[in-house]
Short mmCIF file of C-alpha atoms in Angstrom, two decimals:
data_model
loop_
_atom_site.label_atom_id
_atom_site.label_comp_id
_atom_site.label_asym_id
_atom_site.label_seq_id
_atom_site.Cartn_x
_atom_site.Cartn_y
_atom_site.Cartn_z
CA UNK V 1 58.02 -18.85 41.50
CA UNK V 2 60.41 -18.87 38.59
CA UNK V 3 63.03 -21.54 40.06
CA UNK V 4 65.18 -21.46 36.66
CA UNK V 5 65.99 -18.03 37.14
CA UNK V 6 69.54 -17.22 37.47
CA UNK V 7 70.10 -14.20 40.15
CA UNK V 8 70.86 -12.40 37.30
CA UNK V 9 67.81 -12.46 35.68
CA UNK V 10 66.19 -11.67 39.39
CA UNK V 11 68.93 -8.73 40.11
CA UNK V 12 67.23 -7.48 36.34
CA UNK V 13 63.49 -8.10 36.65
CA UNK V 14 64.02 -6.67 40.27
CA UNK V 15 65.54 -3.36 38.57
CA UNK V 16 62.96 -3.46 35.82
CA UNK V 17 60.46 -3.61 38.36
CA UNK V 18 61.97 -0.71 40.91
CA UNK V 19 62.04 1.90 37.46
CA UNK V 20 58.46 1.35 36.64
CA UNK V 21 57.80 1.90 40.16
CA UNK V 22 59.95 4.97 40.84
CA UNK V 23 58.88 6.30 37.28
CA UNK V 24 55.41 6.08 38.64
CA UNK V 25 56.45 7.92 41.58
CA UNK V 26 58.25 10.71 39.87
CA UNK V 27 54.56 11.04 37.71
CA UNK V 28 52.83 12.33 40.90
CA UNK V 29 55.10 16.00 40.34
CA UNK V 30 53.44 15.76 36.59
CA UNK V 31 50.14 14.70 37.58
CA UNK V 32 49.87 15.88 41.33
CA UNK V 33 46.37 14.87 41.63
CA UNK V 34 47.50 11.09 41.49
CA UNK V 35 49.27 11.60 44.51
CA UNK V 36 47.68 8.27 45.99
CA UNK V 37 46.64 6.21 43.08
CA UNK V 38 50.17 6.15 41.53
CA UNK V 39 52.20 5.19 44.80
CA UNK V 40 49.27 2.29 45.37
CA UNK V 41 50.03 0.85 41.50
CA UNK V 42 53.65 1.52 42.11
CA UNK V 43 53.40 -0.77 44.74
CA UNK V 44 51.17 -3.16 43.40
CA UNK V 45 53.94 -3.62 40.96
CA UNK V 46 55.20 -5.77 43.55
CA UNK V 47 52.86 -8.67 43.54
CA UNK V 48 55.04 -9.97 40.43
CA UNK V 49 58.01 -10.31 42.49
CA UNK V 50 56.36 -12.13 45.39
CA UNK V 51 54.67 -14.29 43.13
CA UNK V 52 58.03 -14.45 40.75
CA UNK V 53 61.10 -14.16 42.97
CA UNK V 54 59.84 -14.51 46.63
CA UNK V 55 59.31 -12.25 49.53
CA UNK V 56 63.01 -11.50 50.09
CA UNK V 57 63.69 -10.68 47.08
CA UNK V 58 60.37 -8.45 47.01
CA UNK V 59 61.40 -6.67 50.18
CA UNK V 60 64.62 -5.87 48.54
CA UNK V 61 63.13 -4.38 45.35
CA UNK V 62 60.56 -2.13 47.97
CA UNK V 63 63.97 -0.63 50.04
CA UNK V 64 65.58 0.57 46.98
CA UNK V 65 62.42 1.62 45.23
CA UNK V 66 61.69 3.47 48.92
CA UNK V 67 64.95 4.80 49.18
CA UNK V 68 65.43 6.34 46.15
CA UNK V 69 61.52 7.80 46.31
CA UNK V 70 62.56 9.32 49.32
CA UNK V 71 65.73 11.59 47.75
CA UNK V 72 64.61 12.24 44.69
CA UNK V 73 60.39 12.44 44.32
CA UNK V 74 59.66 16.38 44.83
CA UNK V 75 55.86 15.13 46.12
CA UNK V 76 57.25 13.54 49.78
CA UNK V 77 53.40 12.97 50.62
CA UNK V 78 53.26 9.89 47.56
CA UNK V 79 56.93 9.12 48.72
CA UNK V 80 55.78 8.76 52.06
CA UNK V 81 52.60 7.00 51.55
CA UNK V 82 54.43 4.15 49.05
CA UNK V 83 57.32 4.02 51.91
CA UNK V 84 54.84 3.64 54.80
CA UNK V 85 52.10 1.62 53.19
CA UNK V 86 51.35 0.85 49.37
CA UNK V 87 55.15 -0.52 48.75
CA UNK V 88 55.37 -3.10 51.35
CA UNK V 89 51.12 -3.94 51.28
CA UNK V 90 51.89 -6.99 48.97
CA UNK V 91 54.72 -8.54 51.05
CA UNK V 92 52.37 -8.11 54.18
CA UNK V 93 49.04 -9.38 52.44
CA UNK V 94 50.97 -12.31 51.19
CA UNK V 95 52.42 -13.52 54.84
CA UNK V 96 49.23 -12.53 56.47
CA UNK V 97 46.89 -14.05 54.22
CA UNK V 98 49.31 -17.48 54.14
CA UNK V 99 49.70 -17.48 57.88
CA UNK V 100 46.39 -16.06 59.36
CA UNK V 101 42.60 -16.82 59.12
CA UNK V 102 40.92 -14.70 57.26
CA UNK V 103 39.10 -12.47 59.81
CA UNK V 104 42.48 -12.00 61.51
CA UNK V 105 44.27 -11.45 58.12
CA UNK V 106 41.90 -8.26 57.86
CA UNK V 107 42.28 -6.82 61.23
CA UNK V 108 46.25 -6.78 60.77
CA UNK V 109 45.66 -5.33 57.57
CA UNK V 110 43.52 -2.92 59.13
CA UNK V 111 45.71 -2.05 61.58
CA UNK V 112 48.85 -1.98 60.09
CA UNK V 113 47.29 0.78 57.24
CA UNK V 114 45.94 2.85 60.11
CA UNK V 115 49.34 3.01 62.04
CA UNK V 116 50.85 4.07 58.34
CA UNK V 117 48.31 6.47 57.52
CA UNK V 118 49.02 7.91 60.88
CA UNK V 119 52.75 8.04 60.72
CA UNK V 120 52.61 9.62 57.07
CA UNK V 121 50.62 12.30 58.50
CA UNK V 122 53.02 12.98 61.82
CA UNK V 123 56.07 13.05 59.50
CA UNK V 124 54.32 15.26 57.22
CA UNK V 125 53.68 17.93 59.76
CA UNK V 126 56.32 17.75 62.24
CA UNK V 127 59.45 16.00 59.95
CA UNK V 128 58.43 17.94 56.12
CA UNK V 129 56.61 20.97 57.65
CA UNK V 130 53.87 20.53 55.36
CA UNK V 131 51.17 21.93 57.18
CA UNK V 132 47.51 20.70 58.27
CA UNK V 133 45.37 23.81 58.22
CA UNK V 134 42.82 22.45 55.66
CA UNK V 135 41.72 19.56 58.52
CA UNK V 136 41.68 22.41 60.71
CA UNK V 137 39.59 24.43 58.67
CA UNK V 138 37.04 21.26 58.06
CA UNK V 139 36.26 20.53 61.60
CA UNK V 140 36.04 18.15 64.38
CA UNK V 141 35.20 15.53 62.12
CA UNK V 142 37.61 16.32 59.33
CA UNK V 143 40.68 13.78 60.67
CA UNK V 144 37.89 10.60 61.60
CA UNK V 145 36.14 11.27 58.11
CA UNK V 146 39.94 10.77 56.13
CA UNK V 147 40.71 8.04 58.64
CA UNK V 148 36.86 6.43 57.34
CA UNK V 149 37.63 7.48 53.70
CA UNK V 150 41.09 5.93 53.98
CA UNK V 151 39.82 2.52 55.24
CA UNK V 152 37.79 2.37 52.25
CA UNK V 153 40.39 3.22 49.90
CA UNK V 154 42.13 -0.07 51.63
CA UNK V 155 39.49 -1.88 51.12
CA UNK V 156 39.20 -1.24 47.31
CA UNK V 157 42.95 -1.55 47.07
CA UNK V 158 43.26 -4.84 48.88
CA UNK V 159 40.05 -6.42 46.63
CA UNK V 160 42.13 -4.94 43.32
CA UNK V 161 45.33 -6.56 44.03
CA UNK V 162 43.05 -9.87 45.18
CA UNK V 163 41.67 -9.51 41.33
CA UNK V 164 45.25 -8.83 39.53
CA UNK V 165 46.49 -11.84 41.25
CA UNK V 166 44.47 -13.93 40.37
CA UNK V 167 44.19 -12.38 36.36
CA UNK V 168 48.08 -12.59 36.49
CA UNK V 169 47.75 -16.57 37.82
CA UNK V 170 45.01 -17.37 35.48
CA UNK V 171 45.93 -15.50 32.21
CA UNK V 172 49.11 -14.16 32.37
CA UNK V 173 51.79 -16.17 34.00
CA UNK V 174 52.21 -18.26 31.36
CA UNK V 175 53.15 -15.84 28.76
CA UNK V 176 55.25 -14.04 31.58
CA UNK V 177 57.14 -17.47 31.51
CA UNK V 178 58.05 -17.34 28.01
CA UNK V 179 59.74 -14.30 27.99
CA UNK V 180 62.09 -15.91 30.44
CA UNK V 181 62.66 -19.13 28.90
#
């Protein structure tokens, strides 16, 4: 954690921080096939600032980040799914993995990604009206197979962030350090 910091330097990384991530979220109208990928970066962002700042100041940079997604990002399904999930994932993985053991660290993570996935998808169809009919149209198996394909996209998000942590402790803190000398 940068302990020299003055809050003003923490109020601006924090901003810098929230543009790149709501510029990545206003991409997904631009490049609507991202629609996932861009809201999971967006919110991988946020490994800086709880490495950087701390959690607080991490959960702060998420609410305005989620707020402002929420008015003005035209796709609400990436707004949604950084809100509910990919914006807050690094604050979470950080407590869980500090406080938990591992095997219980996964199941929370687990569980906590399936309740979001979930909610995105009730306030999708019954909040936005954006309707369902392709799932209907698949199957019976169609919602169990996204939940299964979903899990795995968690599990290749949660093993990138584990990577870009440690590249960012390893190789690039230090030079992040200078530029705030």
């Amino acid at each position: 954690m940068i302990n020299h910091m003055k809050n003003t330097a923490k109020t601006a990384f924090g901003g810098i921080l929230a543009a790149i991530s709501l510029s990545m979220m206003l991409l997904t109208t631009i490049i609507p096939f991202m629609s996932y990928a861009l809201p999971s970066l967006a919110g991988g962002l946020l490994v800086l600032a709880v490495i950087e700042l701390n959690k607080k100041w991490a959960a702060g940079i998420y609410t305005a980040t989620s707020l402002l997604a929420l008015f003005i990002v035209a796709d609400k399904d990436a707004a949604l799914m950084y809100v509910l999930f990919f914006g807050y994932y690094p604050i979470i993985k950080a407590v869980f993995e500090k406080n938990c053991p591992k095997w219980l660290a996964r199941l929370l993570k687990f569980l906590v990604f399936n309740a979001s996935v979930a909610a995105e998808n009730l306030l999708l169809i019954y909040v936005f009206h954006i309707p369902f009919e392709e799932m209907k149209s698949l199957g019976k198996w169609a919602i169990p197979a996204m939940f299964l394909l979903m899990n795995i996209i968690l599990i290749l998000y949660d093993n990138a962030l584990a990577l870009f942590i440690s590249l960012y402790n390893k190789k690039l803190r230090k030079g992040f350090h200078k530029l705030f000398k």
